[in-house]
Amino acid sequence: MKKCMIITTMLFALFSLILIGCAEKQDRLISQKELPTEIKQYVENHFPDHKIIQAVEDKELFSKTYELILDNNFQLEFDRKGEITAINGSSKLPDSV
């Protein structure tokens, strides 16, 4: 009985460590080529005169998002489907947005 309790406790601790490791947010810089097509098309259509300075893929346990920084200080956030979810910036948004 005591061995069973020790094994159960060890398995629970191992499972907990695995879940914690998987749940950590994993940010990764990616190249423009690695962005989903929908995101590249959105930027080309709505911000044609601006370049992507930085692209980050954020992976969490059950989600993935993309964060872009453009050369005009706009920050764009997209969900895993490539749909825009947030736009932050200090200047006027393009009329097409």
Tab-separated table of C-alpha atoms in Angstrom:
chain	number	residue	atom	x	y	z
A	1	MET	CA	0.000	0.000	0.000
A	2	LYS	CA	2.826	2.366	0.875
A	3	LYS	CA	4.590	1.651	-2.452
A	4	CYS	CA	1.376	2.348	-4.338
A	5	MET	CA	0.993	5.702	-2.566
A	6	ILE	CA	4.598	6.676	-3.355
A	7	ILE	CA	4.214	5.730	-7.029
A	8	THR	CA	0.930	7.636	-7.265
A	9	THR	CA	2.519	10.711	-5.701
A	10	MET	CA	5.501	10.541	-8.057
A	11	LEU	CA	3.252	10.154	-11.108
A	12	PHE	CA	1.123	13.104	-10.002
A	13	ALA	CA	4.240	15.256	-9.514
A	14	LEU	CA	5.590	14.264	-12.946
A	15	PHE	CA	2.249	14.972	-14.620
A	16	SER	CA	2.087	18.376	-12.895
A	17	LEU	CA	5.572	19.316	-14.114
A	18	ILE	CA	4.678	18.313	-17.665
A	19	LEU	CA	1.513	20.435	-17.596
A	20	ILE	CA	3.359	23.445	-16.209
A	21	GLY	CA	6.024	23.111	-18.891
A	22	CYS	CA	3.420	22.895	-21.662
A	23	ALA	CA	1.382	25.789	-20.288
A	24	GLU	CA	4.261	28.245	-20.382
A	25	LYS	CA	3.987	30.873	-23.027
A	26	GLN	CA	6.426	30.307	-25.845
A	27	ASP	CA	7.260	33.381	-27.911
A	28	ARG	CA	9.303	32.914	-31.046
A	29	LEU	CA	10.570	35.476	-33.527
A	30	ILE	CA	9.627	34.402	-37.023
A	31	SER	CA	10.464	35.642	-40.480
A	32	GLN	CA	7.935	37.263	-42.761
A	33	LYS	CA	8.000	34.099	-44.885
A	34	GLU	CA	6.734	32.066	-41.912
A	35	LEU	CA	3.614	34.201	-41.448
A	36	PRO	CA	0.296	32.727	-42.590
A	37	THR	CA	-0.826	33.948	-46.009
A	38	GLU	CA	-3.907	35.684	-44.562
A	39	ILE	CA	-1.729	37.877	-42.325
A	40	LYS	CA	0.619	38.848	-45.136
A	41	GLN	CA	-2.361	39.733	-47.353
A	42	TYR	CA	-3.942	41.842	-44.582
A	43	VAL	CA	-0.756	43.869	-44.140
A	44	GLU	CA	-0.311	44.279	-47.912
A	45	ASN	CA	-3.941	45.422	-48.340
A	46	HIS	CA	-4.230	47.780	-45.366
A	47	PHE	CA	-0.635	48.929	-44.729
A	48	PRO	CA	0.964	48.770	-48.211
A	49	ASP	CA	3.496	51.538	-47.541
A	50	HIS	CA	4.834	50.016	-44.317
A	51	LYS	CA	7.245	47.203	-43.594
A	52	ILE	CA	7.028	44.523	-40.954
A	53	ILE	CA	9.845	45.171	-38.500
A	54	GLN	CA	9.162	42.254	-36.179
A	55	ALA	CA	6.899	39.197	-36.200
A	56	VAL	CA	6.357	37.047	-33.109
A	57	GLU	CA	4.481	33.776	-32.879
A	58	ASP	CA	2.990	33.299	-29.395
A	59	LYS	CA	2.170	29.713	-28.523
A	60	GLU	CA	0.263	28.877	-25.396
A	61	LEU	CA	-1.293	25.616	-24.278
A	62	PHE	CA	-4.381	25.801	-26.511
A	63	SER	CA	-3.833	28.905	-28.613
A	64	LYS	CA	-1.485	30.565	-31.044
A	65	THR	CA	-1.353	34.251	-31.926
A	66	TYR	CA	0.857	36.427	-34.081
A	67	GLU	CA	2.065	39.894	-33.107
A	68	LEU	CA	3.508	42.240	-35.714
A	69	ILE	CA	5.276	45.551	-35.321
A	70	LEU	CA	5.259	47.771	-38.391
A	71	ASP	CA	7.692	50.584	-39.171
A	72	ASN	CA	4.995	53.185	-38.463
A	73	ASN	CA	4.706	52.051	-34.810
A	74	PHE	CA	1.534	50.062	-35.375
A	75	GLN	CA	1.211	46.809	-33.496
A	76	LEU	CA	-1.101	44.235	-35.036
A	77	GLU	CA	-2.308	41.042	-33.385
A	78	PHE	CA	-3.824	38.086	-35.240
A	79	ASP	CA	-5.345	34.821	-34.114
A	80	ARG	CA	-4.312	31.402	-35.401
A	81	LYS	CA	-6.721	31.747	-38.354
A	82	GLY	CA	-5.003	34.943	-39.483
A	83	GLU	CA	-7.871	37.195	-38.417
A	84	ILE	CA	-7.006	40.575	-36.925
A	85	THR	CA	-7.834	40.806	-33.206
A	86	ALA	CA	-6.135	44.046	-32.131
A	87	ILE	CA	-4.522	47.149	-33.595
A	88	ASN	CA	-2.514	49.607	-31.511
A	89	GLY	CA	-0.842	52.720	-32.809
A	90	SER	CA	-0.306	56.397	-32.233
A	91	SER	CA	-1.294	57.665	-35.684
A	92	LYS	CA	-4.488	57.516	-37.733
A	93	LEU	CA	-5.536	54.121	-39.029
A	94	PRO	CA	-5.795	53.661	-42.784
A	95	ASP	CA	-9.331	54.171	-44.129
A	96	SER	CA	-9.406	50.556	-45.323
A	97	VAL	CA	-9.269	49.195	-41.763
